[in-house]
Short mmCIF file of C-alpha atoms and ligand atoms in Angstrom, two decimals:
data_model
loop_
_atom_site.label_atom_id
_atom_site.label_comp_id
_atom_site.label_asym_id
_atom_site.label_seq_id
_atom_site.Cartn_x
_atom_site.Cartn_y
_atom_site.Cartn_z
CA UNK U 63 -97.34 -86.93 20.52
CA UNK U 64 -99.95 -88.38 22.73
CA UNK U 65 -102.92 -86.51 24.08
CA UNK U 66 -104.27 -87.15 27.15
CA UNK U 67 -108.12 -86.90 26.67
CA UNK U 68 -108.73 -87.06 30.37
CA UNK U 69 -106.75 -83.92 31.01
CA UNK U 70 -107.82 -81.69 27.95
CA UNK U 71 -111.69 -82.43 28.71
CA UNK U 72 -110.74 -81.47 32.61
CA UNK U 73 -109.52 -78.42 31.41
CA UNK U 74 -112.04 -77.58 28.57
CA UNK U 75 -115.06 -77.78 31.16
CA UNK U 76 -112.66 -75.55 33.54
CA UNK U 77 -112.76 -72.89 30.80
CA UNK U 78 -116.19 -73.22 29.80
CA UNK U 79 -117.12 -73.14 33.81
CA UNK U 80 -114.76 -69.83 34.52
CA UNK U 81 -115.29 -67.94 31.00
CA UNK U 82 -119.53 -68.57 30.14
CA UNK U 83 -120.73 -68.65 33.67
CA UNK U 84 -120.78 -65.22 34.62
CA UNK U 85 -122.21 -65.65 38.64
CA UNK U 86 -120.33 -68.55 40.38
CA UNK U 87 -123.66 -68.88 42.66
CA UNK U 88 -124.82 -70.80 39.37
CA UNK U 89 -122.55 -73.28 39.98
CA UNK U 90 -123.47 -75.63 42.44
CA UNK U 91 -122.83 -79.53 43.86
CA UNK U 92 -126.46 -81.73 43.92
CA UNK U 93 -125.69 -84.53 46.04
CA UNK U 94 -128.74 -86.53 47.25
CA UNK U 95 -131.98 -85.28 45.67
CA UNK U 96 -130.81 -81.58 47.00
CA UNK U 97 -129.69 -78.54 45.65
CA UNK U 98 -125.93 -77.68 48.20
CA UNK U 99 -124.68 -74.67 46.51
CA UNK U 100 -120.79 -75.23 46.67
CA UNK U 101 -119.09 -71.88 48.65
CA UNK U 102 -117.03 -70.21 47.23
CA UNK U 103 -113.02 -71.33 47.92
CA UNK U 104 -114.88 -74.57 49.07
CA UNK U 105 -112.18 -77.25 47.96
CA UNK U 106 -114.01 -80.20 47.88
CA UNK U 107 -113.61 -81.68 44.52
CA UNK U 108 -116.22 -81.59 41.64
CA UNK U 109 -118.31 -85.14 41.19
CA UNK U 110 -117.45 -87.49 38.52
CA UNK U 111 -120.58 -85.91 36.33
CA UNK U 112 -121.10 -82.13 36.00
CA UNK U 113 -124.14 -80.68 33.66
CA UNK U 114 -123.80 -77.73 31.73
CA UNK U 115 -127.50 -76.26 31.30
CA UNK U 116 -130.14 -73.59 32.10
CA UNK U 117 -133.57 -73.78 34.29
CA UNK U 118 -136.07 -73.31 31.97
CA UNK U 119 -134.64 -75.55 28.91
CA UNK U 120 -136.94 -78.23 28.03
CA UNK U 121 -133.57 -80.48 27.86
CA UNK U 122 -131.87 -79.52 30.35
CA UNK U 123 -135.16 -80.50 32.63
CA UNK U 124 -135.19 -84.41 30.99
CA UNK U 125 -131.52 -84.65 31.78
CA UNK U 126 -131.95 -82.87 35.41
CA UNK U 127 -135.18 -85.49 35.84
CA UNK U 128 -132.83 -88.52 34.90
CA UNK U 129 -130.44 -87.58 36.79
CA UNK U 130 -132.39 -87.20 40.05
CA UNK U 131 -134.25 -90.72 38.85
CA UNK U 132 -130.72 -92.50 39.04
CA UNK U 133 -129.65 -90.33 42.39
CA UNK U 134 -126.26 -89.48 40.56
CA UNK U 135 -124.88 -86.37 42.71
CA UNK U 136 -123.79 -83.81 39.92
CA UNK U 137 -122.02 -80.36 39.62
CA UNK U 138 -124.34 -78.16 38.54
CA UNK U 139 -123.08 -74.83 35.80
CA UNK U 140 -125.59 -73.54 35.10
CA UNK U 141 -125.39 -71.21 31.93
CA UNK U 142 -128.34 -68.27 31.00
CA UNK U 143 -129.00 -68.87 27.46
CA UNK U 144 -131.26 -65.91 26.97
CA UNK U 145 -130.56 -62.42 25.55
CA UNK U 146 -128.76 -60.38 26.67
CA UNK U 147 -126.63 -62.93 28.82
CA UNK U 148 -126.52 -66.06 26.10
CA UNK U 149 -123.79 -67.42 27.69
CA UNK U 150 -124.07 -70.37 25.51
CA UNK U 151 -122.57 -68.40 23.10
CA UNK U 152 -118.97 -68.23 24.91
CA UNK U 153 -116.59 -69.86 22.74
CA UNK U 154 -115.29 -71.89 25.41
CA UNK U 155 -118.59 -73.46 26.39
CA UNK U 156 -119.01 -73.90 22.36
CA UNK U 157 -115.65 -75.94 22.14
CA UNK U 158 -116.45 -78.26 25.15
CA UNK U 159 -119.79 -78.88 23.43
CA UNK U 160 -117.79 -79.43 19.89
CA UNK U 161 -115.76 -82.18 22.24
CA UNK U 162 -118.81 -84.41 22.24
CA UNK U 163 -118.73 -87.49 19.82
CA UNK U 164 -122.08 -86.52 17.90
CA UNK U 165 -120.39 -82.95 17.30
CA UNK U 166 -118.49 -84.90 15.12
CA UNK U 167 -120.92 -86.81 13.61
CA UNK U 168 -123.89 -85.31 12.35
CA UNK U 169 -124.09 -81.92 10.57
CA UNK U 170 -124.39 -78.52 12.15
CA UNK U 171 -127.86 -77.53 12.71
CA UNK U 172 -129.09 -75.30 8.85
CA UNK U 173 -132.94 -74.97 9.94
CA UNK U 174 -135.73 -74.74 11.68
CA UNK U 175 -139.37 -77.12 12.19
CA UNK U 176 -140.25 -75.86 15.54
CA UNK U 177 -138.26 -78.80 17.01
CA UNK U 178 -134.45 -79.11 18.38
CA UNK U 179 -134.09 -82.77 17.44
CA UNK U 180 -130.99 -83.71 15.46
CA UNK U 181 -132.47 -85.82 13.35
CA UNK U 182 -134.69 -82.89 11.56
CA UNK U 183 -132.37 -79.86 12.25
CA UNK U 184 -128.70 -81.21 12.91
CA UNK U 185 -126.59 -80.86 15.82
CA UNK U 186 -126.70 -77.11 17.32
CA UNK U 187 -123.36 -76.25 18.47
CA UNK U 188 -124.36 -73.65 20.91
CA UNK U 189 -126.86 -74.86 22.83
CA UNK U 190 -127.60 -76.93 26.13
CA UNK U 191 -127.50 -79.12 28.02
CA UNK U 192 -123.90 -80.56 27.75
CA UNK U 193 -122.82 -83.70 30.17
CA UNK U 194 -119.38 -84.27 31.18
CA UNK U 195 -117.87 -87.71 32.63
CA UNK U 196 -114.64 -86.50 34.41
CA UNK U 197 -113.73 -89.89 35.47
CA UNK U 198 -113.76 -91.17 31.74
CA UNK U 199 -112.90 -87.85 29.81
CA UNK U 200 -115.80 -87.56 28.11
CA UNK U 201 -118.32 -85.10 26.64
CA UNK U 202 -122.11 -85.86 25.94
CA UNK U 203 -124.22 -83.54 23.88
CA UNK U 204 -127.58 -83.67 22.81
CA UNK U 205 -130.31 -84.87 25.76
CA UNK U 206 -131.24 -88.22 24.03
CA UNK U 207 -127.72 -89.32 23.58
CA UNK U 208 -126.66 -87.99 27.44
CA UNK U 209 -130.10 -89.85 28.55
CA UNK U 210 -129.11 -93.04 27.13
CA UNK U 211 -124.99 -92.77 28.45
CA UNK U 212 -126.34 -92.31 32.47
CA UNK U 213 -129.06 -95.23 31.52
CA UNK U 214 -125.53 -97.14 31.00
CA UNK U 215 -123.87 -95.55 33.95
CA UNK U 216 -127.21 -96.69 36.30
CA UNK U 217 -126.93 -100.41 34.87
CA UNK U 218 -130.16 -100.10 32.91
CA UNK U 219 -131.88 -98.10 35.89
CA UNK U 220 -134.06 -95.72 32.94
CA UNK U 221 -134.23 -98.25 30.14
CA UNK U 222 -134.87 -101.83 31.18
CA UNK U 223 -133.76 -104.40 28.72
CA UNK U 224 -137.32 -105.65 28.33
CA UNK U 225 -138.84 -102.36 27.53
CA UNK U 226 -136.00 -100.63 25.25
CA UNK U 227 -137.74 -100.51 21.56
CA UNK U 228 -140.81 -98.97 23.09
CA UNK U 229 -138.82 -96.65 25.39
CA UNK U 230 -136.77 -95.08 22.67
CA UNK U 231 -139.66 -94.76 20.49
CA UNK U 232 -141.48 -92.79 23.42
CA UNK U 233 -138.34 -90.53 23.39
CA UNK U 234 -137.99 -90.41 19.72
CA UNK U 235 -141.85 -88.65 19.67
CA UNK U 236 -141.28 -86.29 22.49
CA UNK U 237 -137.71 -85.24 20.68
CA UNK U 238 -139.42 -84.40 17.36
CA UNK U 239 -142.56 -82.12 19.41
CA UNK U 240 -141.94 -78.42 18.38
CA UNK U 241 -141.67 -77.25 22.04
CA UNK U 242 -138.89 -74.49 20.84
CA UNK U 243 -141.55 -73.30 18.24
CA UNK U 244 -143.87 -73.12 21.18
CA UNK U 245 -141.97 -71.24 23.46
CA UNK U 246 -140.67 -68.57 20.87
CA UNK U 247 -143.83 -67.99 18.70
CA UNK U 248 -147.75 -66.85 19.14
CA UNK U 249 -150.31 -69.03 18.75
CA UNK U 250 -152.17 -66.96 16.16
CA UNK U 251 -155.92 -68.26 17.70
CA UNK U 252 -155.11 -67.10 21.25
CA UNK U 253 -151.70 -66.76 23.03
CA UNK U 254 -152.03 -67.94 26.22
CA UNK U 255 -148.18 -68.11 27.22
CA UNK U 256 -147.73 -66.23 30.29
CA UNK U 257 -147.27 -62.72 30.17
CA UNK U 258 -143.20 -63.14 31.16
CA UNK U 259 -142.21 -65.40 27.97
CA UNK U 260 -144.63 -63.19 25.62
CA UNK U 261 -142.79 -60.15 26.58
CA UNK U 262 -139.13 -62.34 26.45
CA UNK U 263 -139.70 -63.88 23.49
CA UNK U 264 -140.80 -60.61 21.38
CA UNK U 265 -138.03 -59.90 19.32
CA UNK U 266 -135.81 -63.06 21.00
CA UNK U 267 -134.94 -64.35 17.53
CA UNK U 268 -132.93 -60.97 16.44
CA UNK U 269 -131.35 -60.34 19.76
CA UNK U 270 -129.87 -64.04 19.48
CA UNK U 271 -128.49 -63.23 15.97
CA UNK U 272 -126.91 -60.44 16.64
CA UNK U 273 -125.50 -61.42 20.20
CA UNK U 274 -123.80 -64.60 17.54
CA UNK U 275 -122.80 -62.27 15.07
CA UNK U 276 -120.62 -60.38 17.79
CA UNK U 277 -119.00 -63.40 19.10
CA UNK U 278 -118.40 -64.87 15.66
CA UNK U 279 -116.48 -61.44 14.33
CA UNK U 280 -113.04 -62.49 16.95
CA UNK U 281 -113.32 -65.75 15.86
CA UNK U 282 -110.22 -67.18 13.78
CA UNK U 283 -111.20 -67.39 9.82
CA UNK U 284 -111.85 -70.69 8.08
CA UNK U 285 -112.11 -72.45 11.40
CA UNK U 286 -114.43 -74.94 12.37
CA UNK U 287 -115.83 -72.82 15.65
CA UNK U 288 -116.65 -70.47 12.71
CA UNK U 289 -118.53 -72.60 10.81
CA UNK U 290 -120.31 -73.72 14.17
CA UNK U 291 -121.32 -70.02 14.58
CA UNK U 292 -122.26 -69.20 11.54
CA UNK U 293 -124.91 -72.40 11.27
CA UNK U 294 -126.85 -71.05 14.55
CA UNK U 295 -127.33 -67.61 12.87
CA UNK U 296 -128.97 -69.74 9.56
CA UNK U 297 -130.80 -71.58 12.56
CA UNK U 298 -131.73 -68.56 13.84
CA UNK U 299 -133.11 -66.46 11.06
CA UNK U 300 -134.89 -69.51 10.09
CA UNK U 301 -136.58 -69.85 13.08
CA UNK U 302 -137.34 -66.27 13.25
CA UNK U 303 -139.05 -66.70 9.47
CA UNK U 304 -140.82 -69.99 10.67
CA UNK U 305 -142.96 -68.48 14.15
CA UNK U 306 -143.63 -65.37 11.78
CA UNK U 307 -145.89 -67.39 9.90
CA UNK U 308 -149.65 -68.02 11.42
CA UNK U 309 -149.80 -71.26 8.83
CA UNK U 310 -146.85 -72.49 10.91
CA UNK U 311 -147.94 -72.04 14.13
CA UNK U 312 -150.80 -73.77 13.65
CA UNK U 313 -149.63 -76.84 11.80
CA UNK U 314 -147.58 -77.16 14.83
CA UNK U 315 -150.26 -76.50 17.25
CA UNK U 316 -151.64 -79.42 15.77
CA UNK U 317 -149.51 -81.50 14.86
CA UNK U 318 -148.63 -81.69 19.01
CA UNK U 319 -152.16 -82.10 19.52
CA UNK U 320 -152.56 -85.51 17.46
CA UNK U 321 -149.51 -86.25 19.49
CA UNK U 322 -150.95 -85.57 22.30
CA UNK U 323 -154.65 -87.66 21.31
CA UNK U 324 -152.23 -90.73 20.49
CA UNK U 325 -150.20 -90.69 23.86
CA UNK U 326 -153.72 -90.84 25.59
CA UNK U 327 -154.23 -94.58 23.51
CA UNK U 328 -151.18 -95.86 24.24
CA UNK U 329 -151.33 -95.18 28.06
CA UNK U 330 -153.41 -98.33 29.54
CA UNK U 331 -155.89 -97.44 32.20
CA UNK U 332 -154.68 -100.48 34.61
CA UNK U 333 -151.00 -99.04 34.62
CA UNK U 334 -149.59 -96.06 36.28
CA UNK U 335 -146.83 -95.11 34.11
CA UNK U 336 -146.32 -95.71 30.39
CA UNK U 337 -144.73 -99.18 30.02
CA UNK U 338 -146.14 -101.71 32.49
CA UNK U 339 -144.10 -102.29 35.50
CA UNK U 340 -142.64 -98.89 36.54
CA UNK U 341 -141.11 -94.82 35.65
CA UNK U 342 -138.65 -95.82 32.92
CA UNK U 343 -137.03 -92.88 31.01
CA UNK U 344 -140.24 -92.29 28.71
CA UNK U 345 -142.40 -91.25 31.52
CA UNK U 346 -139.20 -88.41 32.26
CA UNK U 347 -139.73 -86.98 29.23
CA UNK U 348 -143.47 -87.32 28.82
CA UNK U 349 -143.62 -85.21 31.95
CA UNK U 350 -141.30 -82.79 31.02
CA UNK U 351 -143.36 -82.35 28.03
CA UNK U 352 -147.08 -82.40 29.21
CA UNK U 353 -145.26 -79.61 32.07
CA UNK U 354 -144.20 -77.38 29.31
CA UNK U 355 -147.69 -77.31 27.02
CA UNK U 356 -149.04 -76.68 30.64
CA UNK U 357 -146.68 -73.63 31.34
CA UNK U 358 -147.33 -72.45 27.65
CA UNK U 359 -151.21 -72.65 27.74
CA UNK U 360 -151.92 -75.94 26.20
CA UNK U 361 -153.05 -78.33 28.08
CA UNK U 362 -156.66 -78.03 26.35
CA UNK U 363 -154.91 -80.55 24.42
CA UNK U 364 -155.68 -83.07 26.99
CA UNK U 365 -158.87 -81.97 27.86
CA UNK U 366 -160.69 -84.88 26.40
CA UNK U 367 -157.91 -87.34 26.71
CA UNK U 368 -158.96 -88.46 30.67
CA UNK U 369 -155.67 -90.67 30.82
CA UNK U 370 -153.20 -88.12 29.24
CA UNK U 371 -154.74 -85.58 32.23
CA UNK U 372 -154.50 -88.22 35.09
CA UNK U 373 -151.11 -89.72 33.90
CA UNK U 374 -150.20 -85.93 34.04
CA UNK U 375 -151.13 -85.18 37.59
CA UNK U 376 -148.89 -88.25 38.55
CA UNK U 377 -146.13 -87.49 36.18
CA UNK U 378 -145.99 -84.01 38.27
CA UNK U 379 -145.68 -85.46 41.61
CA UNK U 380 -142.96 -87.53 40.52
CA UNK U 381 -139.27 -86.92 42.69
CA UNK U 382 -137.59 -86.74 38.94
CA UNK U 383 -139.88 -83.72 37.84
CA UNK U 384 -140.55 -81.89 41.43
CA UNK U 385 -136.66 -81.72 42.04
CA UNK U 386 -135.39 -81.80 38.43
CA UNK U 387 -137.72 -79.36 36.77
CA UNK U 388 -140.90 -78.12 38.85
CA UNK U 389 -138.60 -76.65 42.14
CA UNK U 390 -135.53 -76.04 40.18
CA UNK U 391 -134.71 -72.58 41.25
CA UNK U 392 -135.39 -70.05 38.70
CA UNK U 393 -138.57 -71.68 37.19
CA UNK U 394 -140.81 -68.78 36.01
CA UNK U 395 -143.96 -68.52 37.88
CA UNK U 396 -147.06 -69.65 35.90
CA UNK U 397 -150.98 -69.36 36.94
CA UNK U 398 -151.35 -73.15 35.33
CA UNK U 399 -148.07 -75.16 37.23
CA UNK U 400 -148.40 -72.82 40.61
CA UNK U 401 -150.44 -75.86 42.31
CA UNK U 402 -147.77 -78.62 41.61
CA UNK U 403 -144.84 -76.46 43.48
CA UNK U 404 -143.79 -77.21 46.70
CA UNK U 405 -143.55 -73.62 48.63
N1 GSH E 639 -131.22 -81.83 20.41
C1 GSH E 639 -130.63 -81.04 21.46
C2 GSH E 639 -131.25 -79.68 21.45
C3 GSH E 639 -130.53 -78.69 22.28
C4 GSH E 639 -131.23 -77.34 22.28
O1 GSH E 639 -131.75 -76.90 21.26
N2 GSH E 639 -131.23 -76.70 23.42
C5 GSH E 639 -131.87 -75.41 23.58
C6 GSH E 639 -132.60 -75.36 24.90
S1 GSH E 639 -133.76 -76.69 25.08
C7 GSH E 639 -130.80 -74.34 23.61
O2 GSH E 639 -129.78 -74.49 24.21
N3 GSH E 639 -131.03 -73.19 22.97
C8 GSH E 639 -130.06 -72.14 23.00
C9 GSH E 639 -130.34 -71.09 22.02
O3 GSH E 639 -131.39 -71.16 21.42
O4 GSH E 639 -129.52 -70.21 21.84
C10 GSH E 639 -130.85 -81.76 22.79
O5 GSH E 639 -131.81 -82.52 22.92
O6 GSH E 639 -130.04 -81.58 23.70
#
């Protein structure tokens, strides 16, 4: 029997759309540089590349950036991922995600270092952002690997030949930054998150287990989608364990920070971006980076590096981060990234 890829990934991204997304005015055509929400009945058909993700995940934003960069019109499904809607948890989105080549190839995530890279914690089954190729019958998961497929589809638009080992190493750094540990935990010298993610994150850790703990009790036993459950609730409690502990936090805190300090002495006075001749892929997710510590409260990390600040200021006026990430609708308001909106 022959399967016809083409046809089964169609129809897996159908499911996922109908079943996770539970508002249909969070899916949406971007054609352009703008956001055209798609009316309902509207029978104009989906673009070639549609984007499972959420607003206000950090890689989601690099992939919305790159994609704006390259001017690729996409369908946008847009999926909460936070309690109580987690709709990253639907079993349909979670086998279009297991679709994806590195689903298959690298272990399911089985802890937690503050970071969502797959090289520390394995490949989390239920997250975002997932890409989908409908003319090729594909599925991309994990941002790095669907960064580096529309670099291919652009003809080398994000990663010019001449630039590629220091590009990927840029990426590599920003990958392994503990932004999730960020987000979800305290900083035990001052929290300075805004007042919206203190109050969403309290408790966020148990709410997530016990949302995947429901989903995973209908799901078939000894089957793979099982085992894919059943590694985000060891994720989970180990994450919940990890921002628990003050020693964490702060190793964290700094390790970002040193990060941060050797950014500012790579980044050459003379040149506007990171590598020498123009915005490559590295300065996408620098700024979706440097925008997140802002949101969260740290850009004192910068405060004595004067080219991480200025390189930050242009990073933020960038088309790639004010339409993929800073005017997104849905962005939580913030007294720190207020002045780079557009209103
Ligand atoms: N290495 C993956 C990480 C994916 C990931 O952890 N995504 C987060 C948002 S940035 C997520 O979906 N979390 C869902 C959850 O925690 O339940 C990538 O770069 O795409």
């Amino acid at each position: 029997m022959t399967i016809n890829f083409r046809t089964s990934v169609d129809a897996l991204a159908e499911q996922a759309r109908n079943s996770a997304i539970g508002d249909p005015e969070r899916r949406c055509i971007v054609s352009s540089g703008s956001v055209h929400p798609k009316r309902r009945g509207d029978q104009s058909p989906i673009p070639r590349l549609e984007l499972f993700h959420f607003t206000m995940s950090i890689c989601s934003q690099k992939i919305r950036g790159a994609l704006f960069q390259i001017g690729a019109p996409f369908a946008s499904s847009e999926l909460i991922i936070m309690p109580p809607f987690s709709e990253n948890y639907s079993a349909e989105y979670v086998k279009l995600r297991m679709a994806s080549a590195i689903a298959r190839s690298r272990p399911f995530v089985k802890g937690y270092s503050g970071s969502s890279s797959v090289e520390n914690e394995g490949f989390d089954p239920l997250a975002v952002p997932t890409l989908v190729d409908h003319e090729k019958g594909e599925v991309v998961a994990d941002s790095r690997l669907i960064a580096a497929y529309l670099d291919m589809l652009s003809g080398g638009a994000l990663v010019p030949l001449q630039w590629q080992n220091r590009i990927w190493n840029e990426i590599a750094i920003v990958d392994t930054l503990p932004h999730a540990g960020l987000f979800y935990g305290a900083n035990p010298d001052g929290d300075d998150r805004p007042e919206e993610i203190r109050a969403g994150m309290r408790g966020a850790h148990d709410k997530k287990i016990e949302l995947v703990r429901k989903r995973l009790e209908g799901l078939p036993a000894d089957s793979l989608l099982r085992e894919a459950y059943r590694h985000k609730i060891i994720k989970e409690e180990a994450g919940r364990e990890f921002i628990s502990q003050p020693a964490n936090m702060r190793r964290i805190i700094e390790a970002t920070h040193s990060t941060i300090v050797q950014l500012d002495r790579r980044l050459e006075s003379k040149n506007e971006w990171l590598m020498p001749d123009g915005f490559t892929l590295a300065d996408i997710f620098w700024g979706v980076s440097l925008f997140r510590l802002l949101f969260l409260g740290y850009d004192w990390m910068w405060k004595d590096c004067p080219r991480v600040s200025e390189y930050a200021e242009r990073l933020f006026a960038s088309p790639s981060m004010q339409n993929g990430v800073i005017n997104w609708p849905g962005h939580p308001p913030g007294e720190r990234i207020e002045r780079f909106k557009k209103h």
